[in-house]
Structures are given as structure tokens and as C-alpha cells.
XYZ file of C-alpha atoms in Angstrom:
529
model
C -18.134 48.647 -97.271
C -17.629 50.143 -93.846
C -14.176 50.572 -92.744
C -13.370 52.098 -89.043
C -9.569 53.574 -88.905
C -8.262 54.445 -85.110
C -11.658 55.183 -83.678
C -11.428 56.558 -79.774
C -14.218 57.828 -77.979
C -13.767 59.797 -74.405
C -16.198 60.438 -71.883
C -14.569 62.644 -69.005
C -11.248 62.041 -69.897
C -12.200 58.244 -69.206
C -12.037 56.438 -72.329
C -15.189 54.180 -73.297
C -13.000 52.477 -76.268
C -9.824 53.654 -78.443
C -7.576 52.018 -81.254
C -10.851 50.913 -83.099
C -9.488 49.335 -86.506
C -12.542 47.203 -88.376
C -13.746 46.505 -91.531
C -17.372 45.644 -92.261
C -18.724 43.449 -95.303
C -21.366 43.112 -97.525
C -23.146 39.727 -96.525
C -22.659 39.588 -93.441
C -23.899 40.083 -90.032
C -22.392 41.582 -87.211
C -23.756 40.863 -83.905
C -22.700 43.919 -81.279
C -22.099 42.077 -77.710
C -20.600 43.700 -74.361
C -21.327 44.439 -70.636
C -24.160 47.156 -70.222
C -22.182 50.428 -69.980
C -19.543 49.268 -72.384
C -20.675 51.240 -74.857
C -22.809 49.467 -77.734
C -25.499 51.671 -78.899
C -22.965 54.434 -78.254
C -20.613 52.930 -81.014
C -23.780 52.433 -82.995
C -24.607 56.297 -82.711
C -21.072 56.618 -83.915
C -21.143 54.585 -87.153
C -24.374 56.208 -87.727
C -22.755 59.889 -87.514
C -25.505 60.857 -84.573
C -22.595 61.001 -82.297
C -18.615 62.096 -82.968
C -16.132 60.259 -81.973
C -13.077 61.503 -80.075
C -10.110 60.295 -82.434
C -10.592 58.516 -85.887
C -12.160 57.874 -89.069
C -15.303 56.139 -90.155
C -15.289 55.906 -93.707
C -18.913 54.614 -95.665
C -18.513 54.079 -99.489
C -20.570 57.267 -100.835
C -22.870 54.530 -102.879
C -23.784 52.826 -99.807
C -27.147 53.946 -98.293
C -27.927 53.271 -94.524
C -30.557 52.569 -92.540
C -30.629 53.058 -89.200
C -33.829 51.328 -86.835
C -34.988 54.396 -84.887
C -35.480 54.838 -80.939
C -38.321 57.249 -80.441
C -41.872 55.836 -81.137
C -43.162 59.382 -81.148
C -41.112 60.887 -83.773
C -43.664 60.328 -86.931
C -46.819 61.301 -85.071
C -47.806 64.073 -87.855
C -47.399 61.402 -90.629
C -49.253 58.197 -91.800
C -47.785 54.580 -91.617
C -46.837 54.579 -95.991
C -44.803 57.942 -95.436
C -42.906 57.130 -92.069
C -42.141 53.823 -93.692
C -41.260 55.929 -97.157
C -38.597 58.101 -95.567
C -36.772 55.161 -94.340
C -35.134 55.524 -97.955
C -34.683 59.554 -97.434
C -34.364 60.309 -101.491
C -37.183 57.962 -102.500
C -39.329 60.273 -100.417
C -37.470 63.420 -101.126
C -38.261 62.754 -105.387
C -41.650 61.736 -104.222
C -42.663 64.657 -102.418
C -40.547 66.720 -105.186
C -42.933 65.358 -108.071
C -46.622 65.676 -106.027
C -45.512 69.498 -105.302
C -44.926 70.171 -108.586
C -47.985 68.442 -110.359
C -49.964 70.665 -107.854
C -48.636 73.509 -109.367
C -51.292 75.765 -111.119
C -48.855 77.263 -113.381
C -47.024 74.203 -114.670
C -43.907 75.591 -116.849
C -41.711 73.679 -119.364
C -39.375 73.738 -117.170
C -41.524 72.145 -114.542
C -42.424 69.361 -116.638
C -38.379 68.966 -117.701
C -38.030 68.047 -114.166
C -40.925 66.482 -113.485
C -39.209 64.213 -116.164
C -36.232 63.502 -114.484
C -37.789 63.367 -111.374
C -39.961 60.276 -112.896
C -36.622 58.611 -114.268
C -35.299 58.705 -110.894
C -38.290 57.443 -109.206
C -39.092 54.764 -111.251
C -34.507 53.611 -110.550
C -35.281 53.994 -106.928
C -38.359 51.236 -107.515
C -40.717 54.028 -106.422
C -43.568 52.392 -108.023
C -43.475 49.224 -106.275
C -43.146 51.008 -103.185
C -46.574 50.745 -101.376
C -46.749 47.070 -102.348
C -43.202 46.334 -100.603
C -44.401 48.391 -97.644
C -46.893 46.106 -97.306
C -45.727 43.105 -97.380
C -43.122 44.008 -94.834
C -46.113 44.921 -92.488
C -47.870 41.433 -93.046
C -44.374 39.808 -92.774
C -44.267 40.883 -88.789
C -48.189 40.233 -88.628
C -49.845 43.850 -89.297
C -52.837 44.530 -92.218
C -51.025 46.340 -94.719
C -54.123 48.630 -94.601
C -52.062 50.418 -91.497
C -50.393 51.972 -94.353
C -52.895 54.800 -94.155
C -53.184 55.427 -90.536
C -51.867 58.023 -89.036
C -49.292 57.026 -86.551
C -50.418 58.886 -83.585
C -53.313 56.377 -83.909
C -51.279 53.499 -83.205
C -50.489 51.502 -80.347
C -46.960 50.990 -78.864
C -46.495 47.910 -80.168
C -47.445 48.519 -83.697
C -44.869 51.542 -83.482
C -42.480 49.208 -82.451
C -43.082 47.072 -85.607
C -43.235 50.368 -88.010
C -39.911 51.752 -87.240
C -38.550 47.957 -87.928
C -40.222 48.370 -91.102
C -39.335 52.032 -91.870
C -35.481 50.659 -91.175
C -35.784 47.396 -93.342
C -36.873 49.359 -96.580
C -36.454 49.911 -99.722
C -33.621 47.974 -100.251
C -30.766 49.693 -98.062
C -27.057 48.592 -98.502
C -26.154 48.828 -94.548
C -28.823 48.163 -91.475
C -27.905 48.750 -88.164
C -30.155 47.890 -85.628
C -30.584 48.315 -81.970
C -32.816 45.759 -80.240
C -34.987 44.953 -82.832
C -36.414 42.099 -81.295
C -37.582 44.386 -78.082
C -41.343 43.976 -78.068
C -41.764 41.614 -81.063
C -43.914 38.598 -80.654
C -42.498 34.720 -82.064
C -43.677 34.978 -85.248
C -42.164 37.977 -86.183
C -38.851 37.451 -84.768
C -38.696 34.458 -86.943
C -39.743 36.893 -89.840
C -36.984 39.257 -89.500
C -34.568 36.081 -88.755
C -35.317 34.908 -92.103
C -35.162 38.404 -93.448
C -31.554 38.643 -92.574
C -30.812 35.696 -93.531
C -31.740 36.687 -97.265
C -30.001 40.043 -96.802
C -27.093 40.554 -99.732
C -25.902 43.657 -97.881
C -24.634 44.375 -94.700
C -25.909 44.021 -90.707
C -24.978 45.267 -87.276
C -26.783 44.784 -84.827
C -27.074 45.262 -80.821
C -29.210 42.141 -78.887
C -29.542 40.522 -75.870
C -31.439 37.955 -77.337
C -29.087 34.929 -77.610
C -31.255 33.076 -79.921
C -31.502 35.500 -82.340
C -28.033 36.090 -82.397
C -27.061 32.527 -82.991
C -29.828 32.286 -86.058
C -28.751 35.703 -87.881
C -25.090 36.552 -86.905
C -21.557 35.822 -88.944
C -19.172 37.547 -86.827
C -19.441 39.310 -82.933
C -18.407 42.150 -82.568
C -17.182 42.787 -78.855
C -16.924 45.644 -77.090
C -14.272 44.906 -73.903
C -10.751 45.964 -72.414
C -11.419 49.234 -73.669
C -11.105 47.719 -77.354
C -13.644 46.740 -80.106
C -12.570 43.522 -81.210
C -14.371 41.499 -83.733
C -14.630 37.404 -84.073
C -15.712 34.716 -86.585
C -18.810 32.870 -85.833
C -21.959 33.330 -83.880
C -22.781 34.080 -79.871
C -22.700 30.548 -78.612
C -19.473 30.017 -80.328
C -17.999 33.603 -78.685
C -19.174 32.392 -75.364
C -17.533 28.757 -75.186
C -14.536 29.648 -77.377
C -14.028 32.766 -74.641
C -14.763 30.338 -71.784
C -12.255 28.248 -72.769
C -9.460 31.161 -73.297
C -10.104 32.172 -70.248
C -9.527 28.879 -68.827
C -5.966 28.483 -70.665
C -5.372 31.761 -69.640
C -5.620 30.869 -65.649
C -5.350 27.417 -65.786
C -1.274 27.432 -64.615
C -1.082 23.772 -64.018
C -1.781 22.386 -67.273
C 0.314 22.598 -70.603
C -0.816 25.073 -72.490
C -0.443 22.906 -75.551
C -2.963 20.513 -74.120
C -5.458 23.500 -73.917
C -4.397 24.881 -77.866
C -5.182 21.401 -78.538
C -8.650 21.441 -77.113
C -9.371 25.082 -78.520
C -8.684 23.393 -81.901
C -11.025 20.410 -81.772
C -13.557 22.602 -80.355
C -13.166 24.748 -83.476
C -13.157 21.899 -85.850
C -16.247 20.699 -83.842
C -18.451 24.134 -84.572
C -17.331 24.526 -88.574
C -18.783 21.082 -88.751
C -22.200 22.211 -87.242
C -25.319 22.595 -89.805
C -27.472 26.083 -89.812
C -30.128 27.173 -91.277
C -28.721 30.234 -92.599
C -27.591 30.453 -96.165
C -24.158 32.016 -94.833
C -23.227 28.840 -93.126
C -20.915 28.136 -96.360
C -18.532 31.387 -95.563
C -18.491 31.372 -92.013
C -17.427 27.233 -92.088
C -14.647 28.827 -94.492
C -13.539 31.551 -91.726
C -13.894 28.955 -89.341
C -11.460 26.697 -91.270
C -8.968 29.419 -91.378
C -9.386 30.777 -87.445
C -6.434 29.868 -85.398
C -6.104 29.881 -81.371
C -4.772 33.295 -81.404
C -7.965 34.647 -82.746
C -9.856 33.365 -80.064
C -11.492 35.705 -77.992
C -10.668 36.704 -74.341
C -13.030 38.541 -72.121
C -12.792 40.435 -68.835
C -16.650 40.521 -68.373
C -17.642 38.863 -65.131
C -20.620 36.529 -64.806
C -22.612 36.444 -61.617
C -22.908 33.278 -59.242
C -27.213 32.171 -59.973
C -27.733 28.904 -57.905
C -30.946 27.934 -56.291
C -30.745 24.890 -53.679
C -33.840 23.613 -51.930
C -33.970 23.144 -47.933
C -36.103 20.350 -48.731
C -37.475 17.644 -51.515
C -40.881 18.253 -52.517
C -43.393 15.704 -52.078
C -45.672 14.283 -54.844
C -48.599 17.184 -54.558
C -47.037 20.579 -55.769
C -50.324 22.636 -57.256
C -53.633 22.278 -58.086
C -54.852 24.967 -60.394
C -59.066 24.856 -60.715
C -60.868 26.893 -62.918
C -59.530 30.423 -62.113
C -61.155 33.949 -63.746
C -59.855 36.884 -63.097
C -61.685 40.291 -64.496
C -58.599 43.485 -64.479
C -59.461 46.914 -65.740
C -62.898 45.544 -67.232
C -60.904 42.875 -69.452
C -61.374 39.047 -68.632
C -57.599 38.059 -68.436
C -58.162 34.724 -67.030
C -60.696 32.160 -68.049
C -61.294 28.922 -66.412
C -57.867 28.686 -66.112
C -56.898 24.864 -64.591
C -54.061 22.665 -64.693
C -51.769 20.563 -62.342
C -47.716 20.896 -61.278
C -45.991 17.561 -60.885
C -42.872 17.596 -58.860
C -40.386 17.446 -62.382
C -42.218 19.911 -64.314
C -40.522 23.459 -65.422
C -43.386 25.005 -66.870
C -43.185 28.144 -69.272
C -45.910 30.242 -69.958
C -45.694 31.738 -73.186
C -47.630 34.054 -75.315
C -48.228 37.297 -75.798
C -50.771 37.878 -73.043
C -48.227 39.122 -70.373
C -51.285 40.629 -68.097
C -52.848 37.163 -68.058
C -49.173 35.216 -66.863
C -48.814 38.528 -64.080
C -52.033 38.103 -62.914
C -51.897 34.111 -62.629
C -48.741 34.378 -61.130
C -50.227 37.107 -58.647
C -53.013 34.683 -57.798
C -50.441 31.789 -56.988
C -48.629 33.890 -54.727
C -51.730 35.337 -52.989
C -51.129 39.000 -54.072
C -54.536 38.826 -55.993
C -57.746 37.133 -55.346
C -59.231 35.298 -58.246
C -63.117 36.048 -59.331
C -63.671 32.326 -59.725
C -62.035 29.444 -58.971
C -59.281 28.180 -56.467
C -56.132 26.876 -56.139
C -53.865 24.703 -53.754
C -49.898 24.529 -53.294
C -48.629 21.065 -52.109
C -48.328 21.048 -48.016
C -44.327 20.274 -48.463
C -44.143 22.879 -51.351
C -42.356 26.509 -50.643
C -42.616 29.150 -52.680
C -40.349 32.382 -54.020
C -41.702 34.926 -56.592
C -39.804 37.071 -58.989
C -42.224 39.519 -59.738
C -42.363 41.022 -63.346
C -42.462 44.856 -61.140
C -40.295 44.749 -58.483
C -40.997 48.584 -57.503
C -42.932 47.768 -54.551
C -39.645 45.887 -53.108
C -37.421 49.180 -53.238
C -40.165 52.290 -53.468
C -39.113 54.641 -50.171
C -36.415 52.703 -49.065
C -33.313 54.040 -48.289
C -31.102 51.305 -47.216
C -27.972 49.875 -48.664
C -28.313 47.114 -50.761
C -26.190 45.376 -47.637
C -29.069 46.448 -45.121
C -31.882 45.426 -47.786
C -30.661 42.152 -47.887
C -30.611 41.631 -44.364
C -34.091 41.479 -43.896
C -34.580 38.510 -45.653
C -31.328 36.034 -44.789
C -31.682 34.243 -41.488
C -27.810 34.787 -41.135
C -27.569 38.524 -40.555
C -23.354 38.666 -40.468
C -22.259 41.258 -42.752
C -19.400 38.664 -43.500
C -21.871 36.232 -45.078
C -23.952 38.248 -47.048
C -20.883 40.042 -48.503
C -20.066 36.831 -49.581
C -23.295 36.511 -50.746
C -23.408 40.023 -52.931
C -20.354 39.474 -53.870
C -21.371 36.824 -56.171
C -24.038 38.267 -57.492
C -20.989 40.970 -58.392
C -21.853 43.357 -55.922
C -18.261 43.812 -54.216
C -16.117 46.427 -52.159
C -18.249 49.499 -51.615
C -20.766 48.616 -53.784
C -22.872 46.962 -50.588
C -23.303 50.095 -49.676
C -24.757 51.979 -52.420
C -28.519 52.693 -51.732
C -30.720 51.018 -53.558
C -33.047 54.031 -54.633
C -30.042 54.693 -56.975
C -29.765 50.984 -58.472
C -30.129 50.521 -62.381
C -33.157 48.183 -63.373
C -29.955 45.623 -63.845
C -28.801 45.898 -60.613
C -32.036 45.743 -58.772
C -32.846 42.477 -60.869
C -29.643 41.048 -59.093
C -30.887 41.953 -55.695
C -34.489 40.466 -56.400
C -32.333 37.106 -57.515
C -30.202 37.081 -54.581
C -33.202 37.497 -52.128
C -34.661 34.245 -53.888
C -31.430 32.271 -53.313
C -31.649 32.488 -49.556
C -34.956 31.058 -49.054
C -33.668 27.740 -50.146
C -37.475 27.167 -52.201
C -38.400 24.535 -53.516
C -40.963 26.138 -56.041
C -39.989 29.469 -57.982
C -42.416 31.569 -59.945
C -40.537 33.685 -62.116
C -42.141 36.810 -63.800
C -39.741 37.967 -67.048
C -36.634 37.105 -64.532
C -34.357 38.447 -67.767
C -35.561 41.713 -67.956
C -33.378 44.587 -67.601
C -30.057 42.422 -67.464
C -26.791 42.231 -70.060
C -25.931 38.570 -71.962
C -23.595 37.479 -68.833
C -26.588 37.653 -66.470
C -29.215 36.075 -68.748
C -26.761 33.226 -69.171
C -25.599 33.093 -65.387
C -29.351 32.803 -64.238
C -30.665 30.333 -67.424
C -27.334 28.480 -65.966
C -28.707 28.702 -62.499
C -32.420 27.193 -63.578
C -31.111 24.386 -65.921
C -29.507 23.363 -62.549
C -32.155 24.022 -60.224
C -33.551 20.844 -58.933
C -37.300 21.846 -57.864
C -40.105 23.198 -59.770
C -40.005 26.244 -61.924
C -43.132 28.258 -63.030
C -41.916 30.961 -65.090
C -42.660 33.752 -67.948
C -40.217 34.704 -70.207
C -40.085 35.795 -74.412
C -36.138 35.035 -74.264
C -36.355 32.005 -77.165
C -33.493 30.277 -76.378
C -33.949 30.690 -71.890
C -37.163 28.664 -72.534
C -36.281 26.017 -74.538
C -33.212 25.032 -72.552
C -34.954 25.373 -69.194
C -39.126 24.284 -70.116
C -40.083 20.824 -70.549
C -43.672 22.137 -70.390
C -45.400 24.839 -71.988
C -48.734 26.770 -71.530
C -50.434 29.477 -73.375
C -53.095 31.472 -71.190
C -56.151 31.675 -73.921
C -59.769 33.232 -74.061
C -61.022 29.915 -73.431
C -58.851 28.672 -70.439
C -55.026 26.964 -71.527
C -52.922 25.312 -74.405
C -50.900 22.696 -72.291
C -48.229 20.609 -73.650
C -45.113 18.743 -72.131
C -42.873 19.383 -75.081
C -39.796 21.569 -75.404
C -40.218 25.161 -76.961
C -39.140 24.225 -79.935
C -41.297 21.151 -80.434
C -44.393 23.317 -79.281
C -43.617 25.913 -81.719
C -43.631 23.335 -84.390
C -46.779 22.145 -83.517
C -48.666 24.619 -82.667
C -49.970 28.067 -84.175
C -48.974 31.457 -81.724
């Protein structure tokens, strides 16, 4: 369907990737993975022919219509939900507008209505009739009123843009969707919608995510972007992650046979064909699987930061008391009798789509906010650290290194230890002593981590801790919290970070809480977000 022949792309004479050779199916789904900066949406620009590449050849069967899941929420403002959503299928809206321009014609020729003719032949191929009703049931598939269709979209809020664009991408039947982050902003419910969307999907998918979970559900093959190369593999993320760990591990490990390791590569192999799915292409990928051998395992270069929290001491059996706290922001009651108690083995996650309502809880707890009602009391052998969901305030007008922003908070001031220190959280070389007004969000996330981890806490409150990081991170810090051994309160909408850390979840509600000590999974089951 999609074949990609020698494909190079140069940035400064540097080159972002080169001898590109792919080939992309119908029915399957190609999941677009690599270190932020490697390139991903860029190579996504290319296939959609926004953006030239350097050297090579991509080469889309003229029958095959694309859709491509826009970036800028502001580009439809003139139009109404039904015609943004209509022009996702660019001749479908070209015939339409064709026909209603000439039907408003006041001198309607013969050879007006000849076309008008053909135009209705072609409309009526292109399933133009059934196109409002489709439109709207993709709207009440990720949870909006199909009567949306006739707002305009400057009307909207962000997150109903969000959802519109998905829409605008996912219709009218399209042969080839590629999609950038389409789970960015969507609540539970409809990220299990578009899951089982793709699942159903006869044609073809590529899409960029850092959302693990949704990978694993949706994807056949990942593509990844790394050494320079694009490289593409059988199977899903969690499969790319092990199967590279383990290269990587025959690859260094010089004391062992390396038959012993081709040995283990195998059974691990055998071990994920054999693994049951939900998705309807588990049938074809177990038959790729079946077929993979140990060279076709992947490699990677990509380097995963050190997360690891140790406590100075054990907490005691009182942690937190939490007694009917309300809290009034910008005129809106965010918090409402809000009360519940921490027991020394709970990691709680507070889920839902109320974000001000976790931020402002979590800025109670840590004394940055005073609540209207209520009170609340931390444990007297309890110590606290705070990932805050903003962590502007940390960073605004300072012009240290990230070396000499560290330093205020370790107790050991040696520049020997906290290079050690940064240099696990990959900050190495001359990199200590970049400033840290010119960090990315990424970047500064690390720093914000790495202040936490030399507190030695027993209690961390974490505010979206995944924001802003690549798919090494996320796993290197929901590594670090599986470990942890204190208490974790934390907010996050990465599926599968909660339900491997959480065994406790709350939902922040009109009327107070939902609490349950459950997994995610179990909760979701059980109860209606």
C-alpha cells in the first residue's frame, strides 16, 4: 500500500535518518517509537508529503486515500463541526460543495443539470448520503452530542477540538490514517473507543504515541526510529521493549555463550506468540511471530535514565488524615468534602478528568494552598516530596546551571557526587552546565525527578510526573515507583503507569470521592468514568 524506497532526510548536513527501505500494509498497525528528537512526526510529515525528504521515494497507490489527524485546533474556525469533519474526505466535500453551488444557480442550464447528474452518481459512490449520520456517531463514539455537528468551531472548547480533528481524520472511510498523538487530551472512555476503532480498521495505521497502553492494545508492528535508521519489527511495544532489552544484553553480555542467550531470545519469542489479545489481528501477528528469528530482533542505542526513590526512614502506622476539605478556585467549587485516609502500603491514583480538583488537593497536602473547609494531618514520621503538575515556579528567573540548581537541594554539595547524580538521570559531560532557562519541558521534568531522589521521602505526591517525557523516561520512572517502597499519592492519565503502580484509586467528585482499593483495571470494570 505504502512503500518507502531509500528515504534520507538532512538537517544541516546532519542526517536525522537515511537508507529508509519499508513497506506498509493494509491491516495493520504501525506504532512510530523513538527518542524525542529522533525524528517521528518529522517522518510522519514526510509520508504525508507536508515535508520533502532529502533522498528517496515514497510511493502511495493512486487509489489509496489518506487521512492525516491534524495539529492546529484553530485551523476550521470559519466552519461548523459537519463541514470540518466533511473535508476530512477532501472529494466528498469538494462534489458536495460542487452540487449546492450549482442548485443555487438562478439560471440552471442543461448542462448544469448533466453535471449535477454526475455529480449525484459520485456522491451517492462516495456514501455522501450517509454522511451526517456517520459523523455522528463518530462524535458520540468519543462522548460528544452529535448535535455539535452544527456548531461553529470557534465556539468550541479545546478539548472538543481535540476530539473533532480525531473525528475529521477517522472519516469517511479512508484507506491510510496516520496519526500523531491521538490519545493527547482524550479522556478513558474514548481512548478505549478509538482502541476498538482500530482494531476494526481493514486498512492501514501509523501512528506516533507515548502512551504504552495504547500501543500494546492497537499496534502489529513498531516502527523505530534509531542509529540514524528506520527499522521496523513484528509485534507490539512491550514486546519491542523486552525483546530489545534482551539484545542488548547478548550484545554486552561477553561472558556468556551467546548460544545460551539465542536460546533465551527464542523461548521468549515462543512465550509472546502464545499470549491472547483482544485484537482481532492477534491471528497474523502470532503468524509473524512464528516466523521471526533472533536476527530480527531489535537493538537500540536509546538510553534510559536511572529513577530510584529510597526512604531515609520507615514510616510509621499514621501517614494522612484527609477531613472534609472544600476548596472554591476561580468561582468553581473544585473540592467538596473531600476525606479519606493513607495507610502506610497504599499507592493511591487519582484519576478522572477533573485535573484542577487533583492540583488543588495536592496543593493543599503540600501547604501551597489553604483549603475553605476542612483540615488535614500528615503522620509525625511521614516526609514529604511534591512533583508539581507546573514546575515553572522552580526555574522562572534563574540562571544557574542545572549543576548549580541542583546544589541547593542535596546535602552533599561535591560537584563529583551530583555529577554522578545527573549523570544518571542522563545529564553527562557538559550538559551540567547548560542553564536551565534553556531546558526542554523533558529535560526540566528530569531535574524536578532528580531533586525528589535526594530527599530520601518517604511520601511522594506526584502531579502528571509523565508529562513532557519520551517512552524510555515514562518507563524508567513507572520502573522507579513499582520499586519505591513508601507511599505514593499521584495523578496521572498514562493507562498502563497506573495500573502497574496503584493498588488504590480515587475519583475527586461533586459530592466528595469514589474510593476503591482495586487495580485500574478492576476499577474501570466496575465502575462508570
Amino acid at each position: 500500500m505504502l512503500t518507502i524506497s531509500n528515504l534520507a532526510l538532512s538537517f544541516n548536513g546532519q542526517n536525522l535518518f537515511q537508507d529508509v527501505n519499508l513497506l506498509f500494509r493494509a491491516g495493520n498497525c504501525y506504532g512510530v517509537i523513538g527518542a524525542n528528537g529522533a525524528g517521528k512526526s518529522t517522518f510522519l510529515k514526510i509520508l504525508s508529503g507536508q515535508l520533502e525528504p532529502s533522498k528517496g521515494e515514497v510511493a502511495l497507490d493512486p487509489k489509496v486515500r489518506m487521512s492525516v489527524l491534524g495539529q492546529d485546533h484553530y485551523a476550521y474556525e470559519e466552519f461548523t463541526v459537519l463541514e470540518t469533519i466533511l473535508q476530512g474526505n477532501p472529494r466528498l466535500y469538494e462534489v458536495l460543495k460542487q452540487k449546492d453551488a450549482l442548485y443555487e444557480k438562478p439560471d440552471f442550464s442543461e448542462e448544469d443539470g448533466n453535471l449535477a447528474a454526475e455529480l449525484e452518481a459520485e456522491f451517492a459512490e462516495l456514501d455522501g448520503w450517509n454522511a451526517e449520520t456517520d459523523a455522528g456517531k463518530l462524535l458520540q463514539g468519543l462522548g460528544l452530542d452529535n448535535m455539535l455537528l452544527y456548531s461553529p468551531m470557534s465556539a468550541l472548547s479545546e478539548k472538543e477540538k481535540v476530539k473533532i480533528l480525531l473525528v475529521r481524520a477517522l472519516f469517511g472511510h479512508p484507506d491510510l490514517i496516520l496519526l500523531d498523538e491521538p490519545t493527547n487530551g482524550l479522556d478513558v472512555k474514548s481512548i478505549s473507543w478509538l482502541e476498538d476503532f482500530l482494531l476494526e480498521f481493514e486498512g492501514t495505521v501509523i501512528v506516533v504515541s507515548h502512551d504504552r497502553h495504547f500501543l500494546n492494545n492497537v499496534c502489529t508492528h513498531i516502527v523505530d526510529i534509531d542509529f540514524g535508521k528506520i527499522k521496523m519489527y513484528v509485534g507490539n511495544y512491550d514486546f519491542w521493549y523486552e525483546s530489545s532489552q534482551m539484545m542488548q544484553r547478548l550484545m554486552n553480555d561477553q561472558k556468556k555463550k551467546a548460544e545460551d542467550k539465542i536460546k533465551e531470545l527464542q523461548s521468549f519469542i515462543q512465550r509472546f506468540s502464545a499470549n491472547k489479545s483482544k485484537s482481532r489481528q492477534a491471528t497474523s501477528r502470532k503468524k509473524l511471530l512464528d516466523k521471526l528469528t533472533v536476527e530480527e530482533m531489535p537493538a537500540s542505542s536509546r538510553k534510559y535514565p536511572y529513577v530510584s526513590f529510597t526512604m531515609d526512614r520507615e514510616p510509621g502506622k499514621e501517614i494522612l488524615a484527609v477531613e472534609g476539605i472544600s476548596k472554591t478556585v476561580d468561582g468553581v467549587k473544585v473540592l467538596n468534602n473531600v476525606s479519606f485516609r493513607v495507610s502506610k502500603e497504599d499507592k493511591i491514583a487519582f484519576v478522572g478528568q477533573n485535573e484542577v480538583a487533583n492540583t488543588t488537593l495536592f496543593k493543599i497536602l503540600m501547604g501551597e494552598l489553604e483549603p475553605d473547609e476542612g483540615s488535614y494531618k500528615w503522620g509525625i514520621s511521614t516526609t514529604q516530596s511534591y512533583f508539581p503538575a507546573d514546575n515553572t515556579p522552580y526555574f522562572k528567573g534563574c540562571e544557574d546551571s542545572i549543576l548549580k540548581w541542583l546544589e541547593q537541594y542535596s546535602t552533599d554539595t561535591h560537584e563529583s557526587y551530583l555529577r554522578g547524580f545527573l549523570g544518571k538521570m542522563l545529564f553527562s559531560g557538559d550538559d551540567v552546565y547548560k542553564p536551565v532557562q534553556v531546558l526542554s519541558g523533558g529535560e526540566k521534568v528530569r531535574c524536578m525527578l532528580s531533586r525528589m531522589m535526594l530527599f530520601g521521602s518517604n511520601v511522594l505526591v506526584l502531579d502528571q510526573p509523565t508529562n513532557h517525557l519520551d517512552l524510555e523516561s515514562i518507563t524508567a520512572v513507572n520502573n522507579g515507583l513499582i520499586a519505591f517502597k513508601g507511599v505514593l499519592l499521584f495523578a496521572s492519565h498514562d493507562h498502563q503507569f497506573i495500573q502497574t503502580i496503584a493498588n488504590r484509586i480515587i475519583v475527586l467528585t461533586e459530592d466528595g470521592c469514589i474510593d476503591r482499593l482495586t487495580t485500574y483495571d478492576e476499577f474501570l470494570e466496575n465502575n462508570n468514568l
